[in-house]
XYZ file of C-alpha atoms in Angstrom:
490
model
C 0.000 0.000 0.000
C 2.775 2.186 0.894
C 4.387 1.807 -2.691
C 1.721 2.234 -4.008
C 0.985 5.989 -2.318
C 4.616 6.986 -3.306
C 3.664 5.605 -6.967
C 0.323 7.924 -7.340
C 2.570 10.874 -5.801
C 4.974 10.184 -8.512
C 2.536 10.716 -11.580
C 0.859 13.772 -9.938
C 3.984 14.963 -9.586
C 5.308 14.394 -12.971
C 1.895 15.251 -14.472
C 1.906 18.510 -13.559
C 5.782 19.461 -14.724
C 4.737 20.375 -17.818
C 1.787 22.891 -16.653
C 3.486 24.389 -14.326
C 2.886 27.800 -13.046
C 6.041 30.235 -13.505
C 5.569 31.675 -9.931
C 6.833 28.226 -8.125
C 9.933 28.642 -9.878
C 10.697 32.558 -9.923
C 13.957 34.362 -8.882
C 13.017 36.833 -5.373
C 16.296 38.482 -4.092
C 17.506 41.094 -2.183
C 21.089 42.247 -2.186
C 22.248 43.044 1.555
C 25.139 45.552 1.275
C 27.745 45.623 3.410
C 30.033 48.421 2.031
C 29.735 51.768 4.325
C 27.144 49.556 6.383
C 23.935 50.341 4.204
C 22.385 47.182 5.541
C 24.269 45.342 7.666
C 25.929 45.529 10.465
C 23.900 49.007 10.755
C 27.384 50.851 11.721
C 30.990 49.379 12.916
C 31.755 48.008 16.292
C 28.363 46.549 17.302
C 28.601 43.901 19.842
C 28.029 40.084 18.605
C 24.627 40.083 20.198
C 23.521 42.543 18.396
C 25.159 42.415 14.964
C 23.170 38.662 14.948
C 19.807 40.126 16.049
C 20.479 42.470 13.527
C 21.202 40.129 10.424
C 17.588 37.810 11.832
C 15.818 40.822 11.806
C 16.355 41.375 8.140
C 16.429 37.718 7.171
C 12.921 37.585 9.445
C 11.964 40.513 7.097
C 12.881 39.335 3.643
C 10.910 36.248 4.476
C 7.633 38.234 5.724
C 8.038 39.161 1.346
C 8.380 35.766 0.352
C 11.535 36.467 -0.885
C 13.753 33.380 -1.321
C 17.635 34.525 -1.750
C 20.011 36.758 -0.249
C 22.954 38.198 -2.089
C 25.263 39.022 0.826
C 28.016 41.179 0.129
C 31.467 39.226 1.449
C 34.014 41.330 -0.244
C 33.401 45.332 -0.151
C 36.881 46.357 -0.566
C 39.395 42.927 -1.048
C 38.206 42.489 2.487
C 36.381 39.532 4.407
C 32.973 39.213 5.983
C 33.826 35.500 6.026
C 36.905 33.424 7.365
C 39.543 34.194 5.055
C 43.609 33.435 4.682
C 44.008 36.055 2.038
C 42.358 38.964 2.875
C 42.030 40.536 6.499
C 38.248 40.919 8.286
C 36.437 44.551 7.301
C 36.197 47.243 9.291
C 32.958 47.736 8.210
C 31.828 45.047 10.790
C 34.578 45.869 14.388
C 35.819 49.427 13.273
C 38.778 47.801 12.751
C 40.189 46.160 9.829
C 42.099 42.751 10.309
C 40.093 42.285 13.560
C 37.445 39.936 13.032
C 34.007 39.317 15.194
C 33.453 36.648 17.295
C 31.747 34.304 14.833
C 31.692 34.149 11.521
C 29.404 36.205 9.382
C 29.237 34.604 6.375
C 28.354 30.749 7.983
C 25.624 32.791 10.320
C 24.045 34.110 6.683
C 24.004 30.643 5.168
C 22.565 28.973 8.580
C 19.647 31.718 9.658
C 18.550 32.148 5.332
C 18.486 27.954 5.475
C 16.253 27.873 8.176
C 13.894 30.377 6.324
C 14.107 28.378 3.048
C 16.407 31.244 1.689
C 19.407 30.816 -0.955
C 22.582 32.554 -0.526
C 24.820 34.613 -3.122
C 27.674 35.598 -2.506
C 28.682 39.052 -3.428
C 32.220 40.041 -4.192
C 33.713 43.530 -5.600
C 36.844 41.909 -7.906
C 39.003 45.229 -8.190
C 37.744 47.554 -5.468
C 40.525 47.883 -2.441
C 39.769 51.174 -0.252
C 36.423 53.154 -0.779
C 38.230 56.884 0.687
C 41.763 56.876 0.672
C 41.950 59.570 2.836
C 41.342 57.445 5.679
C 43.853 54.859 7.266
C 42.154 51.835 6.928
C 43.950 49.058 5.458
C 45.153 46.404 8.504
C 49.117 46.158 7.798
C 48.769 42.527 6.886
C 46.841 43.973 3.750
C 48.150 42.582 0.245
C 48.394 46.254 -0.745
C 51.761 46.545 1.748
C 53.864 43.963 -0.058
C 52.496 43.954 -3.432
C 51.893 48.017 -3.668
C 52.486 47.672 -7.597
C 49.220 45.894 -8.318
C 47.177 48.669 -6.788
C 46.471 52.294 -8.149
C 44.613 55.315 -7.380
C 41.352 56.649 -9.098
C 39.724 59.820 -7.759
C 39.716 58.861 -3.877
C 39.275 55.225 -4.584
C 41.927 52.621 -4.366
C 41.489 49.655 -7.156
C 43.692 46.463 -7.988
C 44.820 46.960 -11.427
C 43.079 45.071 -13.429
C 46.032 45.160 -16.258
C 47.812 42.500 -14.338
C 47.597 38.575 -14.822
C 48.303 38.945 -11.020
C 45.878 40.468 -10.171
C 43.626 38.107 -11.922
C 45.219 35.167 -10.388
C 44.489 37.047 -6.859
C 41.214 37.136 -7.094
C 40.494 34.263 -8.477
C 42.336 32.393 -5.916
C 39.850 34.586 -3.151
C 36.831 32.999 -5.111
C 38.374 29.330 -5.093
C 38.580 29.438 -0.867
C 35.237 31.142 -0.671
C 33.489 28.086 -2.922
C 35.735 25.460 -1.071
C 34.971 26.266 2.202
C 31.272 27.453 2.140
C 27.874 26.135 1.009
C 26.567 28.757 -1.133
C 24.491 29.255 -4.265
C 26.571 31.193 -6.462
C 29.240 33.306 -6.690
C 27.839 36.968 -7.998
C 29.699 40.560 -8.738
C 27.702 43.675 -9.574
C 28.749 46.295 -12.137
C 32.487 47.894 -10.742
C 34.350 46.781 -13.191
C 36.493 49.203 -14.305
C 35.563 51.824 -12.384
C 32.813 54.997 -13.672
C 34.631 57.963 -15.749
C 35.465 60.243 -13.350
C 35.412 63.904 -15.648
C 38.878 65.175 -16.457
C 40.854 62.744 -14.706
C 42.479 59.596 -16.657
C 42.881 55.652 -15.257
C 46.584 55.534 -15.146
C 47.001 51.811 -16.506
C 49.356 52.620 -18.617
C 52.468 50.893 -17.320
C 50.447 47.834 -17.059
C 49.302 48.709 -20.695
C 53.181 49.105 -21.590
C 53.989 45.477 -19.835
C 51.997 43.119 -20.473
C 49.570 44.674 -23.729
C 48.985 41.035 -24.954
C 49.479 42.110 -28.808
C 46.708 44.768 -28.362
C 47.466 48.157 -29.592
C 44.241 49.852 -28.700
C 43.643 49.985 -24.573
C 40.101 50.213 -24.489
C 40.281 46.628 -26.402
C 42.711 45.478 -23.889
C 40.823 46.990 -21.007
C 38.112 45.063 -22.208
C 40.256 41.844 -22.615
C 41.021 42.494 -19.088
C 37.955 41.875 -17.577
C 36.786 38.884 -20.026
C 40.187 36.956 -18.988
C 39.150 37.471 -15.075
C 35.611 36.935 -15.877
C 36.630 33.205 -17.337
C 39.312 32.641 -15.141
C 36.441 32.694 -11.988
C 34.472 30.727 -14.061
C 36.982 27.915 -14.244
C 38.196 28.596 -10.879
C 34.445 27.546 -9.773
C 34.249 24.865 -11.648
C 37.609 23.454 -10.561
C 36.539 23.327 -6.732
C 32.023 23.129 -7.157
C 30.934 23.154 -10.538
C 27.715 22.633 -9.089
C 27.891 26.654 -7.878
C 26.474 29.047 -10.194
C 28.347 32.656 -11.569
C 26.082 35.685 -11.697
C 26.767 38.973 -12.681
C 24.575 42.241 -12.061
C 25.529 44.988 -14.430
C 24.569 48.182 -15.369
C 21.391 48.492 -17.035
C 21.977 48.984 -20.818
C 24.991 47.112 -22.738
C 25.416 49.886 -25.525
C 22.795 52.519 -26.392
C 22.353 52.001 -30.382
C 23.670 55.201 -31.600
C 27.173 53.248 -30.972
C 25.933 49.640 -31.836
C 22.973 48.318 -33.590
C 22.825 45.259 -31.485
C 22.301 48.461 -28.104
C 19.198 49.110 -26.846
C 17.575 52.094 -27.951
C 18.391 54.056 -24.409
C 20.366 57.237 -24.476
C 22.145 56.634 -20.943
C 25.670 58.714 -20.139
C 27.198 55.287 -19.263
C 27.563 52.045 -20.521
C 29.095 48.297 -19.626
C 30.700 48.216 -22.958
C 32.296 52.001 -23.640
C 32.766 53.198 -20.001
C 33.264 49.877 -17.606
C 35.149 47.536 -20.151
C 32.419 44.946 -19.267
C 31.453 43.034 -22.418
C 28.187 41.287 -20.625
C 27.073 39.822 -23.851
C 29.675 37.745 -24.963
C 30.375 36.035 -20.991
C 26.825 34.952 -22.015
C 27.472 33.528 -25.488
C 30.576 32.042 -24.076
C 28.918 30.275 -21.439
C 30.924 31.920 -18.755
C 28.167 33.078 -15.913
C 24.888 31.579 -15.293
C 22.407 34.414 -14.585
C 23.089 38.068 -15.570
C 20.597 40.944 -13.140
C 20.933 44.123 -15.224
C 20.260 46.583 -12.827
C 17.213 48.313 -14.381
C 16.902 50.896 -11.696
C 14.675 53.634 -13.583
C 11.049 53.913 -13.955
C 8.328 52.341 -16.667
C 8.354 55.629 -19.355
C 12.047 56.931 -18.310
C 12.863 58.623 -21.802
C 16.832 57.827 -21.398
C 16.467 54.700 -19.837
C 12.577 53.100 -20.248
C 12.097 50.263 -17.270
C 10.164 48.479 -20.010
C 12.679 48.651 -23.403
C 15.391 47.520 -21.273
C 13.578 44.623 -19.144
C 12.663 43.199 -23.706
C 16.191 43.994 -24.703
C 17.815 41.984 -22.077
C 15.375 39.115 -22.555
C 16.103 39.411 -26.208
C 19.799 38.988 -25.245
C 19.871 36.254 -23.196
C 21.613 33.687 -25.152
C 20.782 30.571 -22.391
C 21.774 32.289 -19.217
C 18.816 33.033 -16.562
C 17.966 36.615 -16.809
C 16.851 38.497 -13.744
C 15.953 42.116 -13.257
C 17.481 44.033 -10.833
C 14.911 46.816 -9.615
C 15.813 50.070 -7.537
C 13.296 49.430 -4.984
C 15.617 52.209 -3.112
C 14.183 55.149 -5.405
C 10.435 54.862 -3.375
C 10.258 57.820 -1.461
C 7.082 59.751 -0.720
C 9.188 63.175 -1.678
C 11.359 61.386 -4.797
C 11.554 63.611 -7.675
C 10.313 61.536 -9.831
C 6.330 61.278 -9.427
C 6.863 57.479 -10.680
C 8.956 56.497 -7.311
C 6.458 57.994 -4.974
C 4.188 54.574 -4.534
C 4.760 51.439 -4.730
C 2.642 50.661 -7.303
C 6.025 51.540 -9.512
C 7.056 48.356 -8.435
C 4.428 46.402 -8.315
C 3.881 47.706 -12.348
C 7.732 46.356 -12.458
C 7.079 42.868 -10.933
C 4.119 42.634 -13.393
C 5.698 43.173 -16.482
C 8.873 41.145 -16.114
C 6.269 38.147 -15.157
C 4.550 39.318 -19.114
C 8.419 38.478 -20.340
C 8.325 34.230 -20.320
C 11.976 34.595 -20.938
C 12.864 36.462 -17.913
C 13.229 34.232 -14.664
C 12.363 37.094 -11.784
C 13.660 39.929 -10.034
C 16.401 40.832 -7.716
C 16.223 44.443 -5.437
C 18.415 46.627 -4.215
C 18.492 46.723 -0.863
C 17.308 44.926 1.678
C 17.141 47.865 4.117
C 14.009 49.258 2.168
C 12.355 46.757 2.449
C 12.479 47.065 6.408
C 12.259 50.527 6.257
C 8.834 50.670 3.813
C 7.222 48.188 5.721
C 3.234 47.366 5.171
C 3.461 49.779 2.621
C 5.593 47.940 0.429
C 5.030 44.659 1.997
C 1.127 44.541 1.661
C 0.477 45.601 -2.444
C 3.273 42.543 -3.333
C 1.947 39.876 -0.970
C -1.495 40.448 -1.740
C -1.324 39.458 -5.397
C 2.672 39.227 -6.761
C 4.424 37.624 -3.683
C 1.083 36.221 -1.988
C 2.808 31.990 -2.783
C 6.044 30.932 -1.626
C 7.889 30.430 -4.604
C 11.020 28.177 -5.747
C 14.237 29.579 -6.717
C 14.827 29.261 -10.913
C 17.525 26.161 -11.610
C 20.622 27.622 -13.889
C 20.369 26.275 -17.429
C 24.397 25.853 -17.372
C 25.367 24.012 -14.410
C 25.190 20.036 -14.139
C 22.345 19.459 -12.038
C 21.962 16.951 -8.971
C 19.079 15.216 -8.290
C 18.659 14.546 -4.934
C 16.642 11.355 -3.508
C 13.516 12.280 -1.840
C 13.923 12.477 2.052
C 13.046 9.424 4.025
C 11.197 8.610 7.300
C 8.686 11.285 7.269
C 6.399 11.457 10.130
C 4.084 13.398 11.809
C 3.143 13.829 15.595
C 0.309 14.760 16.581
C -0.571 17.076 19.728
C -4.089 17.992 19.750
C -4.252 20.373 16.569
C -0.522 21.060 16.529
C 1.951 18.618 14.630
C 5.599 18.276 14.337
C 6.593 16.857 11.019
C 9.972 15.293 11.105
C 11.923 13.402 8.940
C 15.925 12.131 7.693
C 17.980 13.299 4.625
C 18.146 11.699 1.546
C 21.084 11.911 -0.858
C 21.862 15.042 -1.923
C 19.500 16.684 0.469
C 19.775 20.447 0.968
C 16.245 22.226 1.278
C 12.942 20.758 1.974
C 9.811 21.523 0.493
C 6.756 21.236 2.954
C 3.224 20.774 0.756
C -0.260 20.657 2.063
C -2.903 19.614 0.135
C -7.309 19.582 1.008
C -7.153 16.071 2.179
C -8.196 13.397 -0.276
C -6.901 15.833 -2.916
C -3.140 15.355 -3.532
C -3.529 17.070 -7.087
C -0.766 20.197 -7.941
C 3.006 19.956 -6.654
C 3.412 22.956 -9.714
C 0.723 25.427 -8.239
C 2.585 27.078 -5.655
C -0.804 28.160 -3.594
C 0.191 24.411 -2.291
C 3.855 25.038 -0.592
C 3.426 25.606 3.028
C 7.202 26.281 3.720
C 10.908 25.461 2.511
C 13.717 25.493 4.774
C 16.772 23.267 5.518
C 15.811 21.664 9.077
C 14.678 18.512 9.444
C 11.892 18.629 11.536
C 8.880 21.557 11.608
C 6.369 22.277 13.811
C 2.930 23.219 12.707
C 0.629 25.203 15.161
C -2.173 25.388 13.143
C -2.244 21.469 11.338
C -5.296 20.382 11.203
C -5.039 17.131 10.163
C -8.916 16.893 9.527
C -8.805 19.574 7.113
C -5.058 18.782 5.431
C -2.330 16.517 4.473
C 1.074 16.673 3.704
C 3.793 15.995 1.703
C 7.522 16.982 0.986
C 10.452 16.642 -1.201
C 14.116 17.962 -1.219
C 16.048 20.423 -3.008
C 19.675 19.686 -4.243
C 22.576 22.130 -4.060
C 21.354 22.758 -7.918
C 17.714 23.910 -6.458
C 16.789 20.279 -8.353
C 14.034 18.903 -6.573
C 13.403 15.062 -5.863
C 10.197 13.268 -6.199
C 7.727 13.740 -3.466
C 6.713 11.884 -0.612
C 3.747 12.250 2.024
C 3.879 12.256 5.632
């Protein structure tokens, strides 16, 4: 009888695959930024205590959403948020560079999001070094004190050069520790590449330019060269130590406007990846070097330089197998914003509806998580009423190998009066758990997501409300991939 249950789950499961609703699987981040403490820890030198309440409070936040990934920012300024033999702890989290709390951030993130069913990114700045050079920062242990030749000086901000094969093998070797010695979902970097034009004042690369040019005689080429070779050589450095983790990359919003390139977008903005940063997005996704790309879309539906809507096409258009989420400037909403469009939320609501009208977009990431503590019901109640209302799934990457994970085993429930605690073991390959409940009798949708009750990594939850008259339930498990196993019911 008991085969035979697991059997009928099975084919409702697999029946329902192929009409399956694009909000179970939908991308729902938040980046939490770390540099100059714009999310967390809220300012330097906070005690343990309270730096952890702190990082709960937004997790228990983001979660209220139904958000379902965090991309936490590890690497601000070639510095550590994370246990780290190359690079000393930031002083963005004890006031003090090189002196680290006493635990580690980075493990707390991947623990407290797990238990709320939450994916974590991690978020690394590849050339940045020291925001304000005008203050003392950098711990003596710092890589700029015995290699100061890799390093140079751009308006007030101190950058690895990224002319230097060195440089590239650096930071490649921070990404190979960070994917060894941590459980995370992907590796991501936003858009400092090369840094933005600062007016009247030139990068000074040219000694690198001089030394190791590569053949190339024109240095915006070789800029752009630059970046590619560091771009691939992560890319193999990940798959060398967990090919299983994903590369993301969130750049600018627009590529090229088409006055420079009819393959641009028909934008007219002052910068772009491809002129100003050296970033040549497209071709890492034609070459099958990064996963997802978030171009951060951060101006309104209607924008004349920049329309919301013409870029969110373009970059489906564009996305040449790599997952394609939107990155949206939920920061902008502001009761007194210039802009009339950023006073409501209904700018982002309009957002979240028309990148669900795109098939070939796979969901949204904002920027930051702050705002969405600081907005509260007012932000919080237009997307969970309608766009946010379902727990949903995070999207698998079309370029990673994926691992199918067995479903998990011994699942049982027990029962105290009308509360429950369902409990059961891993299976292989086991890292989240979805929890379903279904009108008893009715076992009928795993792919309608009105049917998840909750995802997180424990093994055991406990149900206040069960009622066991009214429902049953069911669960499978998640891989490392976000693959998930065949169901099976409690």
């Amino acid at each position: 009888m008991k085969i035979l249950k697991i059997l009928i789950l099975v084919l409702l499961f697999q029946a329902n695959l192929f009409g399956q609703q694009p909000a179970k699987r939908e991308m729902r981040a938040a980046w939490i930024s770390t540099v100059d403490n714009i999310d967390w820890p809220s300012k330097p030198g906070l005690s343990d205590k309270v730096m952890k309440a702190e990082m709960i409070t937004i997790l228990d936040n983001l979660r209220s959403y139904n958000l379902n990934t965090v991309i936490f920012q590890i690497r601000p300024t070639a510095d550590a948020y994370y246990k780290s033999t190359k690079e000393p702890a930031s002083h963005w989290i004890t006031g003090t560079q090189g002196v680290a709390p006493g635990f580690d951030p980075l493990q707390l993130m991947i623990d407290e999001a797990g238990k709320r069913g939450m994916s974590v990114h991690v978020w690394l700045n590849p050339y940045r070094v020291q925001k304000d050079t005008a203050k003392n920062v950098l711990a003596k242990t710092h890589l700029y004190f015995k290699k100061p030749e890799l390093f140079l000086t751009y308006g007030n901000t101190r950058y690895f050069n990224p002319g230097y094969k060195e440089t590239r093998d650096f930071v490649a070797s921070v990404v190979g520790e960070i994917v060894r010695n941590y459980d995370i979902q992907a590796i991501h970097m936003d858009d400092y590449f090369y840094p933005y034009r600062i007016a009247g004042q030139e990068f000074h690369d040219q000694v690198a330019f001089a030394k190791e040019p590569r053949q190339f005689k024109d240095k915006d080429d070789w800029r752009r060269d630059n970046v590619d070779l560091i771009i691939k050589q992560i890319r193999d450095t990940i798959i060398a130590n967990k090919p299983e983790v994903e590369f993301g990359i969130s750049p600018f919003g627009v590529w090229r406007n088409i006055a420079k390139d009819s393959e641009g977008s028909h934008t007219m903005a002052g910068a772009t990846n491809y002129d100003d940063l050296y970033a040549n997005v497209l071709k890492w996704q034609k070459e099958n070097w990064i996963d997802y790309v978030t171009p951060q879309i951060y101006w309104h539906i209607g924008f004349d330089r920049a329309n919301f809507e013409v870029l969110a096409k373009w970059w489906a258009k564009h996305k040449y197998g790599a997952n394609v989420y939107v990155g949206h400037g939920v920061y902008k909403l502001s009761k007194t914003a210039n802009e009339v469009e950023w006073r409501s939320p209904d700018q982002i609501v309009k957002q979240i509806e028309m990148v669900r009208s795109l098939p070939l977009l796979d969901g949204s990431m904002y920027f930051t998580a702050n705002n969405f503590l600081k907005k509260g019901d007012t932000l919080r109640k237009p997307i969970i009423e309608k766009q946010y209302k379902y727990i949903a799934l995070t999207p698998e990457a079309n370029r990673i190998t994926r691992i199918t994970p067995q479903p998990p085993i011994n699942a049982t429930i027990a029962k105290s009066g009308d509360k429950g605690l369902l409990t059961w073991k891993a299976g292989l390959n086991n890292k989240k758990y979805v929890i379903y409940r279904f009108a008893k009798g009715k076992i009928t949708d795993f792919s309608n997501p009105e049917n998840i009750y909750y995802v997180t990594t424990a093994t055991k939850l406990e149900v206040s409300n069960a009622n066991f008259e009214k429902y049953i339930y069911a669960i499978t498990a998640l891989s490392t991939t976000q693959t998930e196993s065949i169901p099976i019911q409690f």
